[in-house]
PDB file of C-alpha atoms and ligand atoms in Angstrom:
ATOM      1  CA  MET X   9      75.893 -87.563 -28.541  1.00 94.00           C
ATOM      2  CA  LEU X  10      75.817 -90.439 -25.212  1.00 97.00           C
ATOM      3  CA  ILE X  11      72.728 -90.839 -23.669  1.00 98.00           C
ATOM      4  CA  ILE X  12      72.354 -91.793 -19.933  1.00 98.00           C
ATOM      5  CA  GLY X  13      68.645 -92.581 -18.414  1.00 98.00           C
ATOM      6  CA  LEU X  14      68.951 -91.920 -14.476  1.00 98.00           C
ATOM      7  CA  THR X  15      66.308 -93.673 -13.088  1.00 98.00           C
ATOM      8  CA  GLY X  16      65.034 -95.321  -9.169  1.00 97.00           C
ATOM      9  CA  GLY X  17      62.419 -95.797  -7.086  1.00 95.00           C
ATOM     10  CA  ILE X  18      60.374 -92.648  -5.658  1.00 94.00           C
ATOM     11  CA  GLY X  19      62.645 -90.994  -2.479  1.00 95.00           C
ATOM     12  CA  SER X  20      65.438 -92.623  -3.796  1.00 96.00           C
ATOM     13  CA  GLY X  21      67.103 -89.417  -4.546  1.00 97.00           C
ATOM     14  CA  LYS X  22      67.013 -89.250  -8.784  1.00 97.00           C
ATOM     15  CA  THR X  23      66.211 -84.980  -8.370  1.00 97.00           C
ATOM     16  CA  ALA X  24      69.196 -84.586  -5.940  1.00 97.00           C
ATOM     17  CA  VAL X  25      71.489 -86.603  -8.020  1.00 98.00           C
ATOM     18  CA  SER X  26      69.831 -85.007 -11.421  1.00 98.00           C
ATOM     19  CA  ASP X  27      70.312 -81.081 -10.402  1.00 98.00           C
ATOM     20  CA  ARG X  28      74.107 -82.419  -9.893  1.00 98.00           C
ATOM     21  CA  PHE X  29      75.022 -82.700 -12.612  1.00 98.00           C
ATOM     22  CA  ALA X  30      72.936 -80.049 -13.687  1.00 98.00           C
ATOM     23  CA  ALA X  31      75.097 -77.853 -11.639  1.00 98.00           C
ATOM     24  CA  LEU X  32      77.864 -79.462 -13.708  1.00 98.00           C
ATOM     25  CA  GLY X  33      77.158 -78.157 -17.152  1.00 98.00           C
ATOM     26  CA  VAL X  34      75.047 -81.010 -17.782  1.00 98.00           C
ATOM     27  CA  PRO X  35      71.588 -81.431 -20.049  1.00 98.00           C
ATOM     28  CA  VAL X  36      68.909 -83.164 -18.177  1.00 98.00           C
ATOM     29  CA  ILE X  37      66.208 -84.044 -20.093  1.00 98.00           C
ATOM     30  CA  ASP X  38      63.095 -84.997 -16.699  1.00 97.00           C
ATOM     31  CA  ALA X  39      60.209 -87.297 -17.714  1.00 96.00           C
ATOM     32  CA  ASP X  40      58.164 -85.663 -15.306  1.00 93.00           C
ATOM     33  CA  ARG X  41      58.274 -81.831 -16.091  1.00 94.00           C
ATOM     34  CA  LEU X  42      58.125 -82.673 -19.964  1.00 95.00           C
ATOM     35  CA  SER X  43      54.675 -84.450 -18.860  1.00 94.00           C
ATOM     36  CA  ARG X  44      53.828 -81.576 -16.604  1.00 95.00           C
ATOM     37  CA  GLU X  45      54.026 -79.282 -20.016  1.00 96.00           C
ATOM     38  CA  LEU X  46      51.537 -81.485 -21.870  1.00 96.00           C
ATOM     39  CA  VAL X  47      48.989 -81.574 -20.796  1.00 96.00           C
ATOM     40  CA  ALA X  48      48.954 -77.841 -20.227  1.00 96.00           C
ATOM     41  CA  GLN X  49      46.204 -75.403 -21.332  1.00 94.00           C
ATOM     42  CA  GLY X  50      45.644 -75.509 -25.015  1.00 93.00           C
ATOM     43  CA  GLN X  51      48.102 -79.041 -25.553  1.00 95.00           C
ATOM     44  CA  PRO X  52      46.197 -81.501 -27.684  1.00 96.00           C
ATOM     45  CA  ALA X  53      47.086 -83.669 -24.622  1.00 97.00           C
ATOM     46  CA  LEU X  54      44.463 -83.085 -22.641  1.00 97.00           C
ATOM     47  CA  ALA X  55      42.287 -81.965 -25.087  1.00 96.00           C
ATOM     48  CA  GLU X  56      42.730 -86.828 -25.378  1.00 97.00           C
ATOM     49  CA  ILE X  57      42.861 -86.809 -22.019  1.00 97.00           C
ATOM     50  CA  ALA X  58      39.020 -85.204 -21.049  1.00 96.00           C
ATOM     51  CA  ALA X  59      37.509 -87.214 -23.780  1.00 96.00           C
ATOM     52  CA  ALA X  60      38.860 -90.302 -22.168  1.00 96.00           C
ATOM     53  CA  PHE X  61      38.435 -89.599 -18.037  1.00 95.00           C
ATOM     54  CA  GLY X  62      35.443 -87.233 -18.409  1.00 94.00           C
ATOM     55  CA  PRO X  63      35.441 -83.316 -16.967  1.00 93.00           C
ATOM     56  CA  ALA X  64      36.036 -84.836 -14.036  1.00 94.00           C
ATOM     57  CA  VAL X  65      39.324 -84.808 -13.699  1.00 96.00           C
ATOM     58  CA  LEU X  66      39.277 -81.183 -15.450  1.00 96.00           C
ATOM     59  CA  THR X  67      39.321 -78.300 -12.652  1.00 95.00           C
ATOM     60  CA  ALA X  68      36.837 -75.450 -12.640  1.00 95.00           C
ATOM     61  CA  ALA X  69      39.870 -73.651 -14.242  1.00 95.00           C
ATOM     62  CA  GLY X  70      40.124 -76.350 -17.192  1.00 94.00           C
ATOM     63  CA  GLU X  71      43.680 -77.451 -16.193  1.00 96.00           C
ATOM     64  CA  LEU X  72      43.913 -80.879 -15.331  1.00 96.00           C
ATOM     65  CA  ASP X  73      43.084 -81.894 -11.218  1.00 96.00           C
ATOM     66  CA  ARG X  74      45.640 -84.621 -11.655  1.00 92.00           C
ATOM     67  CA  ALA X  75      44.661 -85.483  -8.046  1.00 89.00           C
ATOM     68  CA  ALA X  76      40.830 -86.334  -9.442  1.00 93.00           C
ATOM     69  CA  LEU X  77      43.325 -87.309 -12.171  1.00 94.00           C
ATOM     70  CA  GLY X  78      45.390 -90.525 -10.107  1.00 89.00           C
ATOM     71  CA  ARG X  79      42.490 -91.556  -8.572  1.00 86.00           C
ATOM     72  CA  ARG X  80      40.747 -91.897 -11.229  1.00 89.00           C
ATOM     73  CA  VAL X  81      43.577 -94.558 -12.981  1.00 89.00           C
ATOM     74  CA  PHE X  82      45.439 -95.790 -10.068  1.00 79.00           C
ATOM     75  CA  ALA X  83      43.038 -98.155  -8.507  1.00 77.00           C
ATOM     76  CA  ASP X  84      42.038 -99.375 -12.477  1.00 88.00           C
ATOM     77  CA  PRO X  85      44.782-101.080 -15.290  1.00 88.00           C
ATOM     78  CA  ALA X  86      42.694 -99.920 -18.544  1.00 95.00           C
ATOM     79  CA  ALA X  87      41.929 -96.588 -17.229  1.00 95.00           C
ATOM     80  CA  ARG X  88      45.783 -96.324 -16.418  1.00 90.00           C
ATOM     81  CA  ARG X  89      47.164 -97.552 -19.969  1.00 91.00           C
ATOM     82  CA  ARG X  90      44.714 -95.620 -21.487  1.00 95.00           C
ATOM     83  CA  LEU X  91      46.157 -92.541 -20.144  1.00 95.00           C
ATOM     84  CA  GLU X  92      49.545 -93.899 -20.547  1.00 92.00           C
ATOM     85  CA  ALA X  93      48.899 -94.091 -24.110  1.00 94.00           C
ATOM     86  CA  ILE X  94      47.485 -90.158 -24.533  1.00 96.00           C
ATOM     87  CA  LEU X  95      50.865 -89.909 -22.726  1.00 95.00           C
ATOM     88  CA  HIS X  96      54.306 -91.441 -22.398  1.00 92.00           C
ATOM     89  CA  PRO X  97      54.283 -91.434 -27.310  1.00 94.00           C
ATOM     90  CA  ARG X  98      54.420 -88.058 -27.042  1.00 96.00           C
ATOM     91  CA  ILE X  99      57.305 -88.061 -23.812  1.00 95.00           C
ATOM     92  CA  ARG X 100      58.822 -89.839 -25.609  1.00 94.00           C
ATOM     93  CA  ALA X 101      58.956 -88.017 -29.171  1.00 95.00           C
ATOM     94  CA  ALA X 102      59.709 -84.269 -26.630  1.00 95.00           C
ATOM     95  CA  MET X 103      62.491 -86.032 -25.561  1.00 96.00           C
ATOM     96  CA  GLN X 104      63.677 -87.422 -28.882  1.00 95.00           C
ATOM     97  CA  GLU X 105      63.122 -83.437 -29.958  1.00 96.00           C
ATOM     98  CA  ARG X 106      65.812 -81.791 -26.970  1.00 96.00           C
ATOM     99  CA  ILE X 107      67.893 -84.108 -27.076  1.00 96.00           C
ATOM    100  CA  ALA X 108      68.471 -83.246 -31.492  1.00 96.00           C
ATOM    101  CA  THR X 109      68.801 -79.569 -30.331  1.00 96.00           C
ATOM    102  CA  LEU X 110      71.846 -80.446 -27.789  1.00 96.00           C
ATOM    103  CA  THR X 111      75.509 -80.556 -28.054  1.00 94.00           C
ATOM    104  CA  ALA X 112      76.735 -81.487 -25.272  1.00 96.00           C
ATOM    105  CA  PRO X 113      79.505 -84.339 -24.416  1.00 97.00           C
ATOM    106  CA  TYR X 114      76.084 -86.711 -22.958  1.00 98.00           C
ATOM    107  CA  VAL X 115      73.029 -85.337 -21.703  1.00 98.00           C
ATOM    108  CA  VAL X 116      70.760 -87.095 -19.234  1.00 98.00           C
ATOM    109  CA  LEU X 117      67.074 -87.967 -19.448  1.00 98.00           C
ATOM    110  CA  VAL X 118      65.975 -88.437 -15.718  1.00 98.00           C
ATOM    111  CA  ILE X 119      63.508 -91.318 -16.568  1.00 96.00           C
ATOM    112  CA  PRO X 120      61.572 -92.541 -13.465  1.00 94.00           C
ATOM    113  CA  LEU X 121      59.492 -95.380 -15.073  1.00 91.00           C
ATOM    114  CA  LEU X 122      62.298 -96.735 -17.374  1.00 94.00           C
ATOM    115  CA  LEU X 123      62.117-100.014 -16.532  1.00 94.00           C
ATOM    116  CA  GLU X 124      58.575-100.258 -16.496  1.00 88.00           C
ATOM    117  CA  THR X 125      57.653 -98.522 -19.765  1.00 86.00           C
ATOM    118  CA  GLY X 126      59.934-100.507 -21.504  1.00 88.00           C
ATOM    119  CA  GLN X 127      61.640 -97.631 -23.029  1.00 91.00           C
ATOM    120  CA  THR X 128      65.278 -98.365 -21.914  1.00 94.00           C
ATOM    121  CA  ASP X 129      66.001 -99.317 -26.243  1.00 95.00           C
ATOM    122  CA  LEU X 130      65.562 -95.132 -25.901  1.00 94.00           C
ATOM    123  CA  VAL X 131      69.490 -94.412 -23.432  1.00 97.00           C
ATOM    124  CA  ASP X 132      73.181 -96.032 -23.996  1.00 97.00           C
ATOM    125  CA  ARG X 133      73.391 -96.561 -20.335  1.00 98.00           C
ATOM    126  CA  VAL X 134      70.894 -97.314 -17.305  1.00 98.00           C
ATOM    127  CA  LEU X 135      71.805 -94.729 -14.651  1.00 98.00           C
ATOM    128  CA  VAL X 136      69.969 -96.591 -11.175  1.00 98.00           C
ATOM    129  CA  VAL X 137      70.208 -94.067  -7.912  1.00 98.00           C
ATOM    130  CA  ASP X 138      69.956 -96.647  -5.402  1.00 98.00           C
ATOM    131  CA  ALA X 139      68.597 -96.914  -1.675  1.00 96.00           C
ATOM    132  CA  SER X 140      66.885 -99.429   0.487  1.00 95.00           C
ATOM    133  CA  SER X 141      62.719 -98.791   0.756  1.00 93.00           C
ATOM    134  CA  GLN X 142      63.290 -97.771   4.431  1.00 94.00           C
ATOM    135  CA  ARG X 143      65.354 -94.769   3.519  1.00 95.00           C
ATOM    136  CA  GLN X 144      62.935 -93.857   0.892  1.00 95.00           C
ATOM    137  CA  ARG X 145      59.857 -94.477   2.629  1.00 94.00           C
ATOM    138  CA  GLU X 146      62.004 -92.029   5.083  1.00 93.00           C
ATOM    139  CA  ARG X 147      62.418 -89.209   2.513  1.00 93.00           C
ATOM    140  CA  VAL X 148      59.491 -89.329   1.094  1.00 93.00           C
ATOM    141  CA  ARG X 149      56.936 -89.065   4.316  1.00 91.00           C
ATOM    142  CA  GLN X 150      59.481 -86.341   5.415  1.00 90.00           C
ATOM    143  CA  ARG X 151      59.012 -84.349   2.181  1.00 90.00           C
ATOM    144  CA  ASP X 152      56.132 -85.475   1.304  1.00 88.00           C
ATOM    145  CA  ARG X 153      53.647 -86.286   4.752  1.00 83.00           C
ATOM    146  CA  LEU X 154      52.340 -89.202   2.680  1.00 83.00           C
ATOM    147  CA  SER X 155      50.410 -91.605   4.803  1.00 86.00           C
ATOM    148  CA  ASP X 156      52.117 -94.621   5.218  1.00 90.00           C
ATOM    149  CA  GLU X 157      49.752 -96.382   2.861  1.00 89.00           C
ATOM    150  CA  ARG X 158      50.544 -94.313  -0.082  1.00 85.00           C
ATOM    151  CA  ILE X 159      54.125 -94.566   0.582  1.00 90.00           C
ATOM    152  CA  GLU X 160      53.671 -98.061   0.405  1.00 91.00           C
ATOM    153  CA  GLN X 161      51.179 -98.294  -2.447  1.00 85.00           C
ATOM    154  CA  MET X 162      52.898 -95.999  -4.737  1.00 85.00           C
ATOM    155  CA  LEU X 163      56.461 -98.372  -3.950  1.00 90.00           C
ATOM    156  CA  ALA X 164      54.534-101.091  -4.707  1.00 88.00           C
ATOM    157  CA  ALA X 165      53.582 -99.965  -8.273  1.00 84.00           C
ATOM    158  CA  GLN X 166      56.892 -99.985  -8.777  1.00 90.00           C
ATOM    159  CA  VAL X 167      59.679-102.731 -10.339  1.00 93.00           C
ATOM    160  CA  ASP X 168      61.917-103.461  -7.172  1.00 93.00           C
ATOM    161  CA  ARG X 169      65.442-102.990  -6.391  1.00 94.00           C
ATOM    162  CA  ALA X 170      67.065-105.848  -7.394  1.00 95.00           C
ATOM    163  CA  THR X 171      65.211-105.747 -11.030  1.00 95.00           C
ATOM    164  CA  ARG X 172      66.366-102.400 -10.440  1.00 96.00           C
ATOM    165  CA  LEU X 173      69.545-102.705 -10.232  1.00 97.00           C
ATOM    166  CA  ALA X 174      69.790-106.238 -12.054  1.00 97.00           C
ATOM    167  CA  ALA X 175      69.519-103.977 -15.406  1.00 97.00           C
ATOM    168  CA  ALA X 176      71.944-100.463 -14.276  1.00 98.00           C
ATOM    169  CA  HIS X 177      74.751-100.412 -15.609  1.00 98.00           C
ATOM    170  CA  ASP X 178      76.165 -97.512 -12.896  1.00 98.00           C
ATOM    171  CA  VAL X 179      74.731 -96.951 -10.405  1.00 98.00           C
ATOM    172  CA  ILE X 180      75.002 -94.123  -7.619  1.00 98.00           C
ATOM    173  CA  ASP X 181      73.787 -95.294  -4.017  1.00 97.00           C
ATOM    174  CA  ASN X 182      72.528 -92.972  -2.494  1.00 97.00           C
ATOM    175  CA  GLU X 183      71.804 -94.948   1.136  1.00 96.00           C
ATOM    176  CA  SER X 184      73.998 -91.750   2.811  1.00 95.00           C
ATOM    177  CA  ASP X 185      74.055 -87.677   2.964  1.00 96.00           C
ATOM    178  CA  LEU X 186      74.549 -84.849   0.286  1.00 96.00           C
ATOM    179  CA  ALA X 187      77.979 -84.536   0.538  1.00 96.00           C
ATOM    180  CA  THR X 188      78.407 -88.718  -0.018  1.00 96.00           C
ATOM    181  CA  LEU X 189      76.249 -88.121  -3.543  1.00 97.00           C
ATOM    182  CA  ASP X 190      78.269 -84.766  -4.642  1.00 97.00           C
ATOM    183  CA  SER X 191      81.504 -87.551  -5.067  1.00 97.00           C
ATOM    184  CA  ALA X 192      79.512 -89.533  -6.036  1.00 97.00           C
ATOM    185  CA  VAL X 193      78.199 -87.713  -9.213  1.00 98.00           C
ATOM    186  CA  ALA X 194      81.271 -85.944  -9.054  1.00 98.00           C
ATOM    187  CA  ALA X 195      82.809 -89.544  -9.839  1.00 98.00           C
ATOM    188  CA  LEU X 196      80.930 -90.858 -12.549  1.00 98.00           C
ATOM    189  CA  HIS X 197      80.937 -88.103 -14.349  1.00 98.00           C
ATOM    190  CA  ALA X 198      84.145 -88.072 -14.997  1.00 98.00           C
ATOM    191  CA  ASN X 199      83.489 -91.165 -16.559  1.00 98.00           C
ATOM    192  CA  TYR X 200      80.630 -90.679 -18.489  1.00 98.00           C
ATOM    193  CA  LEU X 201      83.376 -87.767 -20.161  1.00 98.00           C
ATOM    194  CA  LYS X 202      86.029 -90.476 -21.100  1.00 97.00           C
ATOM    195  CA  LEU X 203      83.503 -92.801 -22.730  1.00 97.00           C
ATOM    196  CA  SER X 204      81.608 -90.216 -23.891  1.00 96.00           C
ATOM    197  CA  ALA X 205      85.135 -88.683 -25.567  1.00 94.00           C
ATOM    198  CA  ARG X 206      85.702 -93.304 -26.554  1.00 88.00           C
ATOM    199  CA  SER X 207      82.563 -93.416 -28.815  1.00 76.00           C
TER     200      SER X 207
HETATM  201  P1  ATP I 314      60.701 -88.695  -6.675  1.00 67.30           P
HETATM  202  O1  ATP I 314      60.654 -90.694  -7.055  1.00 67.30           O
HETATM  203  O2  ATP I 314      59.310 -88.847  -5.733  1.00 67.30           O
HETATM  204  O3  ATP I 314      60.503 -87.823  -7.204  1.00 67.30           O
HETATM  205  P2  ATP I 314      63.101 -88.682  -6.244  1.00 67.30           P
HETATM  206  O4  ATP I 314      64.320 -89.832  -6.307  1.00 67.30           O
HETATM  207  O5  ATP I 314      63.488 -87.574  -7.105  1.00 67.30           O
HETATM  208  O6  ATP I 314      62.489 -89.146  -5.633  1.00 67.30           O
HETATM  209  P3  ATP I 314      64.810 -86.558  -4.185  1.00 67.30           P
HETATM  210  O7  ATP I 314      63.703 -85.979  -4.404  1.00 67.30           O
HETATM  211  O8  ATP I 314      66.077 -86.149  -4.964  1.00 67.30           O
HETATM  212  O9  ATP I 314      63.635 -88.305  -4.827  1.00 67.30           O
HETATM  213  O10 ATP I 314      64.266 -86.329  -3.147  1.00 67.30           O
HETATM  214  C1  ATP I 314      63.975 -87.103  -1.997  1.00 67.30           C
HETATM  215  C2  ATP I 314      63.889 -86.699  -0.651  1.00 67.30           C
HETATM  216  O11 ATP I 314      64.982 -87.323   0.210  1.00 67.30           O
HETATM  217  C3  ATP I 314      63.796 -84.947  -1.274  1.00 67.30           C
HETATM  218  O12 ATP I 314      64.257 -84.046  -0.033  1.00 67.30           O
HETATM  219  C4  ATP I 314      65.851 -84.752  -1.068  1.00 67.30           C
HETATM  220  O13 ATP I 314      65.718 -83.374  -1.011  1.00 67.30           O
HETATM  221  C5  ATP I 314      66.511 -85.546  -0.045  1.00 67.30           C
HETATM  222  N1  ATP I 314      67.836 -86.567  -0.225  1.00 67.30           N
HETATM  223  C6  ATP I 314      68.185 -86.419  -1.807  1.00 67.30           C
HETATM  224  N2  ATP I 314      69.164 -88.113  -1.240  1.00 67.30           N
HETATM  225  C7  ATP I 314      69.465 -87.289   0.226  1.00 67.30           C
HETATM  226  C8  ATP I 314      70.480 -87.424   0.937  1.00 67.30           C
HETATM  227  N3  ATP I 314      71.545 -88.062   0.477  1.00 67.30           N
HETATM  228  N4  ATP I 314      70.380 -87.400   2.508  1.00 67.30           N
HETATM  229  C9  ATP I 314      69.037 -86.140   2.918  1.00 67.30           C
HETATM  230  N5  ATP I 314      68.386 -86.178   2.103  1.00 67.30           N
HETATM  231  C10 ATP I 314      68.073 -86.488   1.431  1.00 67.30           C
END
């Protein structure tokens, strides 16, 4: 099965694109969603996180306090690496398990940090959703009501646009409106079906 790795910066439109693939009947596996499942109560990864970072990253009910964990690792690269060492191998294994259950011409893996975490070996093609940083800022600001400072920090924590584009086999330009996105996804879908029939 052909494996497409979909990535892009914050607010570039990864969810908008993956929703459109899903609507065309394509299986979509989302690394962020898997990550949230892996830290649900009772999961071994949650116990490991609590052991590594202490009870301050749990809510009173014993669930992961994502905001507290985010604050804990944001400015501390060693802590961030420790968290990644707990989560990334599990996310990777969970993605591979799900892929193994599928029968489809191709699958889309949504991995926001595909390039940053060096996971391109998992995929056959890298699909980048591209938008200018101006558009990214506008969309994130409107969707999440985050401060400008927080948005700038998030943008700075990701690879830059040129690096991402250089790693792409395919690019979806998402600078324009959603109708334009519909046709871009439909065209790629036709292309991926062709490619998967060939391999
Ligand atoms: P994140 O990395 O932050 O999760 P994302 O890359 O998944 O973001 P989306 O959530 O798909 O990005 O898009 C960000 C916001 O911009 C959403 O509110 C979405 O509805 C909107 N959006 C995406 N593409 C377009 C478009 N072409 N026209 C108008 N709005 C758009």
